[in-house]
mmCIF file of N, CA, C and O in Angstrom:
data_model
loop_
_atom_site.group_PDB
_atom_site.id
_atom_site.type_symbol
_atom_site.label_atom_id
_atom_site.label_comp_id
_atom_site.label_asym_id
_atom_site.label_seq_id
_atom_site.Cartn_x
_atom_site.Cartn_y
_atom_site.Cartn_z
ATOM 1 N N MET G 13 -63.033 27.627 -111.821
ATOM 2 C CA MET G 13 -63.639 28.211 -110.660
ATOM 3 C C MET G 13 -63.868 27.164 -109.572
ATOM 4 O O MET G 13 -63.703 27.447 -108.409
ATOM 5 N N ALA G 14 -64.241 25.974 -109.948
ATOM 6 C CA ALA G 14 -64.473 24.923 -108.978
ATOM 7 C C ALA G 14 -63.178 24.541 -108.272
ATOM 8 O O ALA G 14 -63.184 24.193 -107.110
ATOM 9 N N ALA G 15 -62.051 24.629 -108.985
ATOM 10 C CA ALA G 15 -60.774 24.291 -108.364
ATOM 11 C C ALA G 15 -60.408 25.334 -107.307
ATOM 12 O O ALA G 15 -59.759 25.023 -106.326
ATOM 13 N N GLY G 16 -60.829 26.572 -107.491
ATOM 14 C CA GLY G 16 -60.510 27.630 -106.533
ATOM 15 C C GLY G 16 -61.335 27.533 -105.268
ATOM 16 O O GLY G 16 -60.895 27.931 -104.202
ATOM 17 N N SER G 17 -62.546 27.000 -105.368
ATOM 18 C CA SER G 17 -63.420 26.949 -104.201
ATOM 19 C C SER G 17 -62.877 26.057 -103.093
ATOM 20 O O SER G 17 -62.879 26.468 -101.946
ATOM 21 N N PRO G 18 -62.390 24.840 -103.390
ATOM 22 C CA PRO G 18 -61.859 24.026 -102.301
ATOM 23 C C PRO G 18 -60.641 24.670 -101.629
ATOM 24 O O PRO G 18 -60.481 24.581 -100.425
ATOM 25 N N SER G 19 -59.799 25.339 -102.396
ATOM 26 C CA SER G 19 -58.626 25.946 -101.779
ATOM 27 C C SER G 19 -59.046 27.115 -100.880
ATOM 28 O O SER G 19 -58.424 27.367 -99.863
ATOM 29 N N LEU G 20 -60.122 27.806 -101.264
ATOM 30 C CA LEU G 20 -60.628 28.862 -100.396
ATOM 31 C C LEU G 20 -61.125 28.268 -99.087
ATOM 32 O O LEU G 20 -60.881 28.801 -98.014
ATOM 33 N N GLY G 21 -61.817 27.155 -99.182
ATOM 34 C CA GLY G 21 -62.329 26.494 -97.989
ATOM 35 C C GLY G 21 -61.198 26.031 -97.086
ATOM 36 O O GLY G 21 -61.231 26.217 -95.886
ATOM 37 N N ARG G 22 -60.161 25.424 -97.684
ATOM 38 C CA ARG G 22 -59.028 24.976 -96.886
ATOM 39 C C ARG G 22 -58.286 26.161 -96.284
ATOM 40 O O ARG G 22 -57.835 26.095 -95.167
ATOM 41 N N GLY G 23 -58.159 27.240 -97.041
ATOM 42 C CA GLY G 23 -57.469 28.425 -96.549
ATOM 43 C C GLY G 23 -58.184 29.020 -95.356
ATOM 44 O O GLY G 23 -57.568 29.454 -94.401
ATOM 45 N N ALA G 24 -59.502 29.028 -95.401
ATOM 46 C CA ALA G 24 -60.275 29.582 -94.292
ATOM 47 C C ALA G 24 -60.117 28.717 -93.048
ATOM 48 O O ALA G 24 -59.987 29.219 -91.941
ATOM 49 N N HIS G 25 -60.125 27.374 -93.234
ATOM 50 C CA HIS G 25 -59.979 26.488 -92.082
ATOM 51 C C HIS G 25 -58.560 26.514 -91.548
ATOM 52 O O HIS G 25 -58.352 26.469 -90.347
ATOM 53 N N ALA G 26 -57.586 26.595 -92.437
ATOM 54 C CA ALA G 26 -56.195 26.630 -91.996
ATOM 55 C C ALA G 26 -55.897 27.958 -91.300
ATOM 56 O O ALA G 26 -55.051 28.022 -90.425
ATOM 57 N N ASP G 27 -56.600 29.002 -91.671
ATOM 58 C CA ASP G 27 -56.367 30.321 -91.087
ATOM 59 C C ASP G 27 -56.988 30.442 -89.702
ATOM 60 O O ASP G 27 -56.566 31.256 -88.907
ATOM 61 N N SER G 28 -57.967 29.610 -89.389
ATOM 62 C CA SER G 28 -58.699 29.725 -88.133
ATOM 63 C C SER G 28 -57.813 29.556 -86.893
ATOM 64 O O SER G 28 -57.881 30.373 -86.001
ATOM 65 N N PRO G 29 -56.958 28.532 -86.787
ATOM 66 C CA PRO G 29 -56.095 28.436 -85.596
ATOM 67 C C PRO G 29 -55.139 29.628 -85.484
ATOM 68 O O PRO G 29 -54.885 30.112 -84.386
ATOM 69 N N HIS G 30 -54.648 30.084 -86.617
ATOM 70 C CA HIS G 30 -53.762 31.243 -86.605
ATOM 71 C C HIS G 30 -54.512 32.478 -86.108
ATOM 72 O O HIS G 30 -53.972 33.263 -85.335
ATOM 73 N N ARG G 31 -55.747 32.612 -86.534
ATOM 74 C CA ARG G 31 -56.559 33.756 -86.107
ATOM 75 C C ARG G 31 -56.810 33.694 -84.602
ATOM 76 O O ARG G 31 -56.775 34.710 -83.922
ATOM 77 N N GLU G 32 -57.065 32.502 -84.063
ATOM 78 C CA GLU G 32 -57.278 32.358 -82.626
ATOM 79 C C GLU G 32 -56.025 32.717 -81.848
ATOM 80 O O GLU G 32 -56.095 33.387 -80.812
ATOM 81 N N ASP G 33 -54.848 32.295 -82.344
ATOM 82 C CA ASP G 33 -53.593 32.653 -81.695
ATOM 83 C C ASP G 33 -53.374 34.157 -81.742
ATOM 84 O O ASP G 33 -52.924 34.761 -80.769
ATOM 85 N N GLN G 34 -53.700 34.745 -82.872
ATOM 86 C CA GLN G 34 -53.532 36.185 -83.017
ATOM 87 C C GLN G 34 -54.483 36.942 -82.087
ATOM 88 O O GLN G 34 -54.098 37.937 -81.472
ATOM 89 N N MET G 35 -55.710 36.455 -81.955
ATOM 90 C CA MET G 35 -56.665 37.099 -81.052
ATOM 91 C C MET G 35 -56.195 36.986 -79.606
ATOM 92 O O MET G 35 -56.316 37.937 -78.832
ATOM 93 N N ALA G 36 -55.639 35.840 -79.231
ATOM 94 C CA ALA G 36 -55.121 35.664 -77.871
ATOM 95 C C ALA G 36 -53.939 36.595 -77.623
ATOM 96 O O ALA G 36 -53.824 37.179 -76.542
ATOM 97 N N ALA G 37 -53.074 36.737 -78.614
ATOM 98 C CA ALA G 37 -51.932 37.642 -78.482
ATOM 99 C C ALA G 37 -52.403 39.089 -78.369
ATOM 100 O O ALA G 37 -51.861 39.866 -77.570
ATOM 101 N N ASN G 38 -53.405 39.458 -79.169
ATOM 102 C CA ASN G 38 -53.950 40.816 -79.079
ATOM 103 C C ASN G 38 -54.554 41.075 -77.708
ATOM 104 O O ASN G 38 -54.403 42.157 -77.151
ATOM 105 N N GLU G 39 -55.248 40.085 -77.174
ATOM 106 C CA GLU G 39 -55.852 40.226 -75.843
ATOM 107 C C GLU G 39 -54.774 40.388 -74.778
ATOM 108 O O GLU G 39 -54.903 41.207 -73.867
ATOM 109 N N ALA G 40 -53.690 39.631 -74.892
ATOM 110 C CA ALA G 40 -52.583 39.751 -73.938
ATOM 111 C C ALA G 40 -51.932 41.130 -74.050
ATOM 112 O O ALA G 40 -51.586 41.740 -73.028
ATOM 113 N N ASN G 41 -51.774 41.621 -75.280
ATOM 114 C CA ASN G 41 -51.199 42.958 -75.470
ATOM 115 C C ASN G 41 -52.105 44.030 -74.872
ATOM 116 O O ASN G 41 -51.626 44.989 -74.267
ATOM 117 N N ARG G 42 -53.407 43.889 -75.067
ATOM 118 C CA ARG G 42 -54.351 44.862 -74.503
ATOM 119 C C ARG G 42 -54.300 44.860 -72.981
ATOM 120 O O ARG G 42 -54.324 45.904 -72.339
ATOM 121 N N ALA G 43 -54.225 43.678 -72.398
ATOM 122 C CA ALA G 43 -54.169 43.581 -70.936
ATOM 123 C C ALA G 43 -52.888 44.211 -70.405
ATOM 124 O O ALA G 43 -52.912 44.928 -69.401
ATOM 125 N N ALA G 44 -51.776 43.966 -71.082
ATOM 126 C CA ALA G 44 -50.503 44.555 -70.652
ATOM 127 C C ALA G 44 -50.537 46.073 -70.787
ATOM 128 O O ALA G 44 -50.068 46.791 -69.891
ATOM 129 N N THR G 45 -51.112 46.563 -71.873
ATOM 130 C CA THR G 45 -51.225 48.015 -72.068
ATOM 131 C C THR G 45 -52.121 48.624 -71.001
ATOM 132 O O THR G 45 -51.817 49.680 -70.451
ATOM 133 N N ARG G 46 -53.210 47.965 -70.690
ATOM 134 C CA ARG G 46 -54.138 48.458 -69.668
ATOM 135 C C ARG G 46 -53.451 48.519 -68.302
ATOM 136 O O ARG G 46 -53.559 49.518 -67.595
ATOM 137 N N ARG G 47 -52.718 47.468 -67.948
ATOM 138 C CA ARG G 47 -52.002 47.467 -66.666
ATOM 139 C C ARG G 47 -50.935 48.554 -66.622
ATOM 140 O O ARG G 47 -50.766 49.225 -65.604
ATOM 141 N N ARG G 48 -50.226 48.726 -67.725
ATOM 142 C CA ARG G 48 -49.188 49.757 -67.782
ATOM 143 C C ARG G 48 -49.798 51.157 -67.634
ATOM 144 O O ARG G 48 -49.280 52.004 -66.899
ATOM 145 N N ARG G 49 -50.919 51.403 -68.290
ATOM 146 C CA ARG G 49 -51.593 52.699 -68.167
ATOM 147 C C ARG G 49 -52.089 52.931 -66.752
ATOM 148 O O ARG G 49 -51.998 54.036 -66.207
ATOM 149 N N GLN G 50 -52.625 51.890 -66.128
ATOM 150 C CA GLN G 50 -53.108 52.036 -64.761
ATOM 151 C C GLN G 50 -51.954 52.300 -63.802
ATOM 152 O O GLN G 50 -52.082 53.082 -62.864
ATOM 153 N N LEU G 51 -50.810 51.666 -64.040
ATOM 154 C CA LEU G 51 -49.639 51.912 -63.209
ATOM 155 C C LEU G 51 -49.174 53.357 -63.339
ATOM 156 O O LEU G 51 -48.925 54.037 -62.333
ATOM 157 N N TRP G 52 -49.085 53.854 -64.580
ATOM 158 C CA TRP G 52 -48.664 55.243 -64.786
ATOM 159 C C TRP G 52 -49.673 56.219 -64.195
ATOM 160 O O TRP G 52 -49.299 57.245 -63.629
ATOM 161 N N ALA G 53 -50.932 55.904 -64.305
ATOM 162 C CA ALA G 53 -51.952 56.774 -63.714
ATOM 163 C C ALA G 53 -51.783 56.836 -62.199
ATOM 164 O O ALA G 53 -51.898 57.906 -61.597
ATOM 165 N N GLY G 54 -51.487 55.714 -61.579
ATOM 166 C CA GLY G 54 -51.265 55.690 -60.137
ATOM 167 C C GLY G 54 -50.040 56.486 -59.731
ATOM 168 O O GLY G 54 -50.059 57.219 -58.741
ATOM 169 N N VAL G 55 -48.965 56.345 -60.488
ATOM 170 C CA VAL G 55 -47.743 57.100 -60.191
ATOM 171 C C VAL G 55 -47.992 58.598 -60.334
ATOM 172 O O VAL G 55 -47.591 59.396 -59.475
ATOM 173 N N LEU G 56 -48.652 58.993 -61.421
ATOM 174 C CA LEU G 56 -48.956 60.411 -61.625
ATOM 175 C C LEU G 56 -49.843 60.960 -60.510
ATOM 176 O O LEU G 56 -49.626 62.074 -60.021
ATOM 177 N N ALA G 57 -50.828 60.190 -60.106
ATOM 178 C CA ALA G 57 -51.724 60.640 -59.036
ATOM 179 C C ALA G 57 -50.971 60.771 -57.716
ATOM 180 O O ALA G 57 -51.166 61.745 -56.982
ATOM 181 N N LEU G 58 -50.105 59.822 -57.424
ATOM 182 C CA LEU G 58 -49.338 59.879 -56.182
ATOM 183 C C LEU G 58 -48.424 61.101 -56.152
ATOM 184 O O LEU G 58 -48.390 61.842 -55.172
ATOM 185 N N VAL G 59 -47.696 61.333 -57.242
ATOM 186 C CA VAL G 59 -46.813 62.493 -57.316
ATOM 187 C C VAL G 59 -47.627 63.782 -57.237
ATOM 188 O O VAL G 59 -47.244 64.741 -56.551
ATOM 189 N N GLY G 60 -48.765 63.807 -57.914
ATOM 190 C CA GLY G 60 -49.627 64.986 -57.867
ATOM 191 C C GLY G 60 -50.132 65.279 -56.470
ATOM 192 O O GLY G 60 -50.141 66.434 -56.028
ATOM 193 N N LEU G 61 -50.540 64.239 -55.756
ATOM 194 C CA LEU G 61 -51.026 64.438 -54.386
ATOM 195 C C LEU G 61 -49.922 64.910 -53.454
ATOM 196 O O LEU G 61 -50.139 65.786 -52.607
ATOM 197 N N VAL G 62 -48.721 64.351 -53.606
ATOM 198 C CA VAL G 62 -47.600 64.781 -52.767
ATOM 199 C C VAL G 62 -47.282 66.246 -53.043
ATOM 200 O O VAL G 62 -47.091 67.039 -52.108
ATOM 201 N N LEU G 63 -47.222 66.633 -54.313
ATOM 202 C CA LEU G 63 -46.961 68.035 -54.646
ATOM 203 C C LEU G 63 -48.063 68.952 -54.117
ATOM 204 O O LEU G 63 -47.788 70.057 -53.646
ATOM 205 N N LEU G 64 -49.297 68.502 -54.201
ATOM 206 C CA LEU G 64 -50.409 69.306 -53.701
ATOM 207 C C LEU G 64 -50.304 69.521 -52.191
ATOM 208 O O LEU G 64 -50.480 70.635 -51.696
ATOM 209 N N ILE G 65 -49.982 68.468 -51.469
ATOM 210 C CA ILE G 65 -49.835 68.590 -50.013
ATOM 211 C C ILE G 65 -48.677 69.520 -49.664
ATOM 212 O O ILE G 65 -48.814 70.391 -48.802
ATOM 213 N N ILE G 66 -47.554 69.363 -50.343
ATOM 214 C CA ILE G 66 -46.408 70.236 -50.078
ATOM 215 C C ILE G 66 -46.743 71.682 -50.452
ATOM 216 O O ILE G 66 -46.412 72.616 -49.716
ATOM 217 N N GLY G 67 -47.400 71.858 -51.604
ATOM 218 C CA GLY G 67 -47.734 73.207 -52.043
ATOM 219 C C GLY G 67 -48.710 73.909 -51.119
ATOM 220 O O GLY G 67 -48.637 75.124 -50.927
ATOM 221 N N VAL G 68 -49.609 73.174 -50.520
ATOM 222 C CA VAL G 68 -50.619 73.785 -49.656
ATOM 223 C C VAL G 68 -50.089 73.991 -48.239
ATOM 224 O O VAL G 68 -50.402 74.990 -47.584
ATOM 225 N N THR G 69 -49.265 73.068 -47.742
ATOM 226 C CA THR G 69 -48.864 73.135 -46.340
ATOM 227 C C THR G 69 -47.496 73.762 -46.105
ATOM 228 O O THR G 69 -47.335 74.558 -45.184
ATOM 229 N N VAL G 70 -46.503 73.435 -46.910
ATOM 230 C CA VAL G 70 -45.128 73.813 -46.609
ATOM 231 C C VAL G 70 -44.653 75.013 -47.410
ATOM 232 O O VAL G 70 -44.068 75.947 -46.858
ATOM 233 N N ALA G 71 -44.872 74.997 -48.723
ATOM 234 C CA ALA G 71 -44.301 76.022 -49.597
ATOM 235 C C ALA G 71 -44.977 77.369 -49.403
ATOM 236 O O ALA G 71 -46.137 77.455 -48.987
ATOM 237 N N ASP G 72 -44.213 78.423 -49.719
ATOM 238 C CA ASP G 72 -44.718 79.796 -49.610
ATOM 239 C C ASP G 72 -44.590 80.505 -50.953
ATOM 240 O O ASP G 72 -43.742 80.162 -51.777
ATOM 241 N N GLY G 73 -45.432 81.491 -51.143
ATOM 242 C CA GLY G 73 -45.316 82.387 -52.287
ATOM 243 C C GLY G 73 -45.535 81.719 -53.625
ATOM 244 O O GLY G 73 -46.428 80.886 -53.803
ATOM 245 N N VAL G 74 -44.673 82.109 -54.564
ATOM 246 C CA VAL G 74 -44.803 81.640 -55.946
ATOM 247 C C VAL G 74 -44.564 80.133 -56.037
ATOM 248 O O VAL G 74 -45.225 79.435 -56.805
ATOM 249 N N ALA G 75 -43.622 79.615 -55.246
ATOM 250 C CA ALA G 75 -43.333 78.180 -55.279
ATOM 251 C C ALA G 75 -44.575 77.360 -54.927
ATOM 252 O O ALA G 75 -44.832 76.311 -55.532
ATOM 253 N N ALA G 76 -45.348 77.832 -53.987
ATOM 254 C CA ALA G 76 -46.565 77.121 -53.601
ATOM 255 C C ALA G 76 -47.555 77.078 -54.759
ATOM 256 O O ALA G 76 -48.147 76.033 -55.040
ATOM 257 N N TRP G 77 -47.737 78.214 -55.420
ATOM 258 C CA TRP G 77 -48.669 78.248 -56.543
ATOM 259 C C TRP G 77 -48.199 77.368 -57.688
ATOM 260 O O TRP G 77 -49.001 76.683 -58.324
ATOM 261 N N VAL G 78 -46.898 77.384 -57.956
ATOM 262 C CA VAL G 78 -46.359 76.532 -59.029
ATOM 263 C C VAL G 78 -46.584 75.070 -58.688
ATOM 264 O O VAL G 78 -47.011 74.273 -59.542
ATOM 265 N N GLU G 79 -46.315 74.691 -57.466
ATOM 266 C CA GLU G 79 -46.510 73.297 -57.065
ATOM 267 C C GLU G 79 -47.983 72.893 -57.143
ATOM 268 O O GLU G 79 -48.309 71.778 -57.571
ATOM 269 N N VAL G 80 -48.866 73.756 -56.741
ATOM 270 C CA VAL G 80 -50.294 73.445 -56.789
ATOM 271 C C VAL G 80 -50.750 73.292 -58.237
ATOM 272 O O VAL G 80 -51.483 72.350 -58.573
ATOM 273 N N VAL G 81 -50.307 74.185 -59.112
ATOM 274 C CA VAL G 81 -50.700 74.098 -60.525
ATOM 275 C C VAL G 81 -50.149 72.821 -61.157
ATOM 276 O O VAL G 81 -50.861 72.109 -61.880
ATOM 277 N N VAL G 82 -48.873 72.508 -60.882
ATOM 278 C CA VAL G 82 -48.284 71.279 -61.424
ATOM 279 C C VAL G 82 -49.013 70.058 -60.869
ATOM 280 O O VAL G 82 -49.277 69.090 -61.597
ATOM 281 N N ALA G 83 -49.363 70.088 -59.596
ATOM 282 C CA ALA G 83 -50.085 68.972 -58.989
ATOM 283 C C ALA G 83 -51.440 68.772 -59.650
ATOM 284 O O ALA G 83 -51.841 67.638 -59.947
ATOM 285 N N ILE G 84 -52.139 69.863 -59.897
ATOM 286 C CA ILE G 84 -53.448 69.755 -60.557
ATOM 287 C C ILE G 84 -53.294 69.196 -61.959
ATOM 288 O O ILE G 84 -54.072 68.323 -62.395
ATOM 289 N N LEU G 85 -52.270 69.646 -62.694
ATOM 290 C CA LEU G 85 -52.022 69.110 -64.035
ATOM 291 C C LEU G 85 -51.707 67.621 -63.996
ATOM 292 O O LEU G 85 -52.183 66.843 -64.831
ATOM 293 N N LEU G 86 -50.922 67.199 -63.020
ATOM 294 C CA LEU G 86 -50.609 65.772 -62.882
ATOM 295 C C LEU G 86 -51.855 64.957 -62.544
ATOM 296 O O LEU G 86 -52.044 63.856 -63.069
ATOM 297 N N LEU G 87 -52.699 65.486 -61.686
ATOM 298 C CA LEU G 87 -53.925 64.765 -61.337
ATOM 299 C C LEU G 87 -54.879 64.657 -62.523
ATOM 300 O O LEU G 87 -55.499 63.606 -62.742
ATOM 301 N N VAL G 88 -54.984 65.714 -63.314
ATOM 302 C CA VAL G 88 -55.836 65.665 -64.507
ATOM 303 C C VAL G 88 -55.259 64.687 -65.525
ATOM 304 O O VAL G 88 -55.994 63.909 -66.144
ATOM 305 N N THR G 89 -53.933 64.700 -65.682
ATOM 306 C CA THR G 89 -53.290 63.750 -66.593
ATOM 307 C C THR G 89 -53.509 62.321 -66.117
ATOM 308 O O THR G 89 -53.777 61.422 -66.924
ATOM 309 N N SER G 90 -53.420 62.104 -64.817
ATOM 310 C CA SER G 90 -53.675 60.780 -64.261
ATOM 311 C C SER G 90 -55.099 60.314 -64.565
ATOM 312 O O SER G 90 -55.322 59.166 -64.946
ATOM 313 N N TYR G 91 -56.048 61.223 -64.413
ATOM 314 C CA TYR G 91 -57.435 60.884 -64.726
ATOM 315 C C TYR G 91 -57.590 60.517 -66.202
ATOM 316 O O TYR G 91 -58.281 59.559 -66.540
ATOM 317 N N ALA G 92 -56.921 61.271 -67.084
ATOM 318 C CA ALA G 92 -57.011 60.990 -68.524
ATOM 319 C C ALA G 92 -56.420 59.622 -68.858
ATOM 320 O O ALA G 92 -56.989 58.864 -69.652
ATOM 321 N N VAL G 93 -55.308 59.275 -68.237
ATOM 322 C CA VAL G 93 -54.684 57.970 -68.479
ATOM 323 C C VAL G 93 -55.582 56.849 -67.953
ATOM 324 O O VAL G 93 -55.751 55.808 -68.599
ATOM 325 N N GLN G 94 -56.193 57.060 -66.785
ATOM 326 C CA GLN G 94 -57.135 56.066 -66.255
ATOM 327 C C GLN G 94 -58.334 55.904 -67.183
ATOM 328 O O GLN G 94 -58.825 54.786 -67.392
ATOM 329 N N HIS G 95 -58.793 57.009 -67.731
ATOM 330 C CA HIS G 95 -59.924 56.958 -68.650
ATOM 331 C C HIS G 95 -59.569 56.135 -69.889
ATOM 332 O O HIS G 95 -60.390 55.331 -70.358
ATOM 333 N N LEU G 96 -58.372 56.307 -70.411
ATOM 334 C CA LEU G 96 -57.936 55.505 -71.561
ATOM 335 C C LEU G 96 -57.898 54.022 -71.207
ATOM 336 O O LEU G 96 -58.329 53.176 -71.999
ATOM 337 N N ALA G 97 -57.395 53.699 -70.043
ATOM 338 C CA ALA G 97 -57.333 52.295 -69.619
ATOM 339 C C ALA G 97 -58.729 51.718 -69.453
ATOM 340 O O ALA G 97 -59.004 50.588 -69.872
ATOM 341 N N ARG G 98 -59.644 52.496 -68.871
ATOM 342 C CA ARG G 98 -61.016 52.020 -68.697
ATOM 343 C C ARG G 98 -61.732 51.873 -70.025
ATOM 344 O O ARG G 98 -62.513 50.946 -70.212
ATOM 345 N N ARG G 99 -61.484 52.797 -70.944
ATOM 346 C CA ARG G 99 -62.139 52.752 -72.248
ATOM 347 C C ARG G 99 -61.778 51.467 -72.972
ATOM 348 O O ARG G 99 -62.627 50.833 -73.591
ATOM 349 N N GLU G 100 -60.535 51.043 -72.878
ATOM 350 C CA GLU G 100 -60.121 49.777 -73.488
ATOM 351 C C GLU G 100 -60.911 48.617 -72.905
ATOM 352 O O GLU G 100 -61.304 47.707 -73.602
ATOM 353 N N THR G 101 -61.158 48.650 -71.603
ATOM 354 C CA THR G 101 -61.874 47.562 -70.944
ATOM 355 C C THR G 101 -63.359 47.591 -71.276
ATOM 356 O O THR G 101 -63.949 46.566 -71.595
ATOM 357 N N VAL G 102 -63.967 48.762 -71.243
ATOM 358 C CA VAL G 102 -65.415 48.874 -71.410
ATOM 359 C C VAL G 102 -65.832 48.624 -72.849
ATOM 360 O O VAL G 102 -66.770 47.873 -73.107
ATOM 361 N N TYR G 103 -65.150 49.218 -73.810
ATOM 362 C CA TYR G 103 -65.592 49.134 -75.196
ATOM 363 C C TYR G 103 -65.028 47.948 -75.948
ATOM 364 O O TYR G 103 -65.370 47.733 -77.088
ATOM 365 N N ARG G 104 -64.168 47.158 -75.333
ATOM 366 C CA ARG G 104 -63.599 46.002 -76.006
ATOM 367 C C ARG G 104 -64.689 45.020 -76.433
ATOM 368 O O ARG G 104 -64.656 44.466 -77.499
ATOM 369 N N ARG G 105 -65.710 44.835 -75.606
ATOM 370 C CA ARG G 105 -66.777 43.883 -75.929
ATOM 371 C C ARG G 105 -67.558 44.315 -77.158
ATOM 372 O O ARG G 105 -67.998 43.499 -77.933
ATOM 373 N N ASP G 106 -67.743 45.624 -77.333
ATOM 374 C CA ASP G 106 -68.462 46.112 -78.502
ATOM 375 C C ASP G 106 -67.733 45.817 -79.793
ATOM 376 O O ASP G 106 -68.337 45.535 -80.818
ATOM 377 N N GLU G 107 -66.400 45.850 -79.762
ATOM 378 C CA GLU G 107 -65.621 45.574 -80.951
ATOM 379 C C GLU G 107 -65.735 44.106 -81.367
ATOM 380 O O GLU G 107 -65.651 43.792 -82.536
ATOM 381 N N GLN G 108 -65.920 43.207 -80.416
ATOM 382 C CA GLN G 108 -65.960 41.775 -80.721
ATOM 383 C C GLN G 108 -67.295 41.341 -81.317
ATOM 384 O O GLN G 108 -67.400 40.284 -81.880
ATOM 385 N N ARG G 109 -68.314 42.175 -81.221
ATOM 386 C CA ARG G 109 -69.635 41.803 -81.742
ATOM 387 C C ARG G 109 -69.692 41.871 -83.229
ATOM 388 O O ARG G 109 -69.127 42.507 -83.961
#
């Protein structure tokens, strides 16, 4: 048993730099995912707003209603994607405690 204890100690110390590298890589992956989600949320919101403007001002009849409904769905989806990106940022600190 005494022979196993020093190897456990060395294993824990040898694992520490690897763990720090892994944590840094995880943080970089989270940041990239957050930026990608924010980009998609912006694209969805922009397309939704353009469709909403066209549906309200230019289109007539059924096409206008379809465009407005699709625009609203895109805007809600954009909000959901933004919420996911924000949740990663806000709750990340709680996970590290």
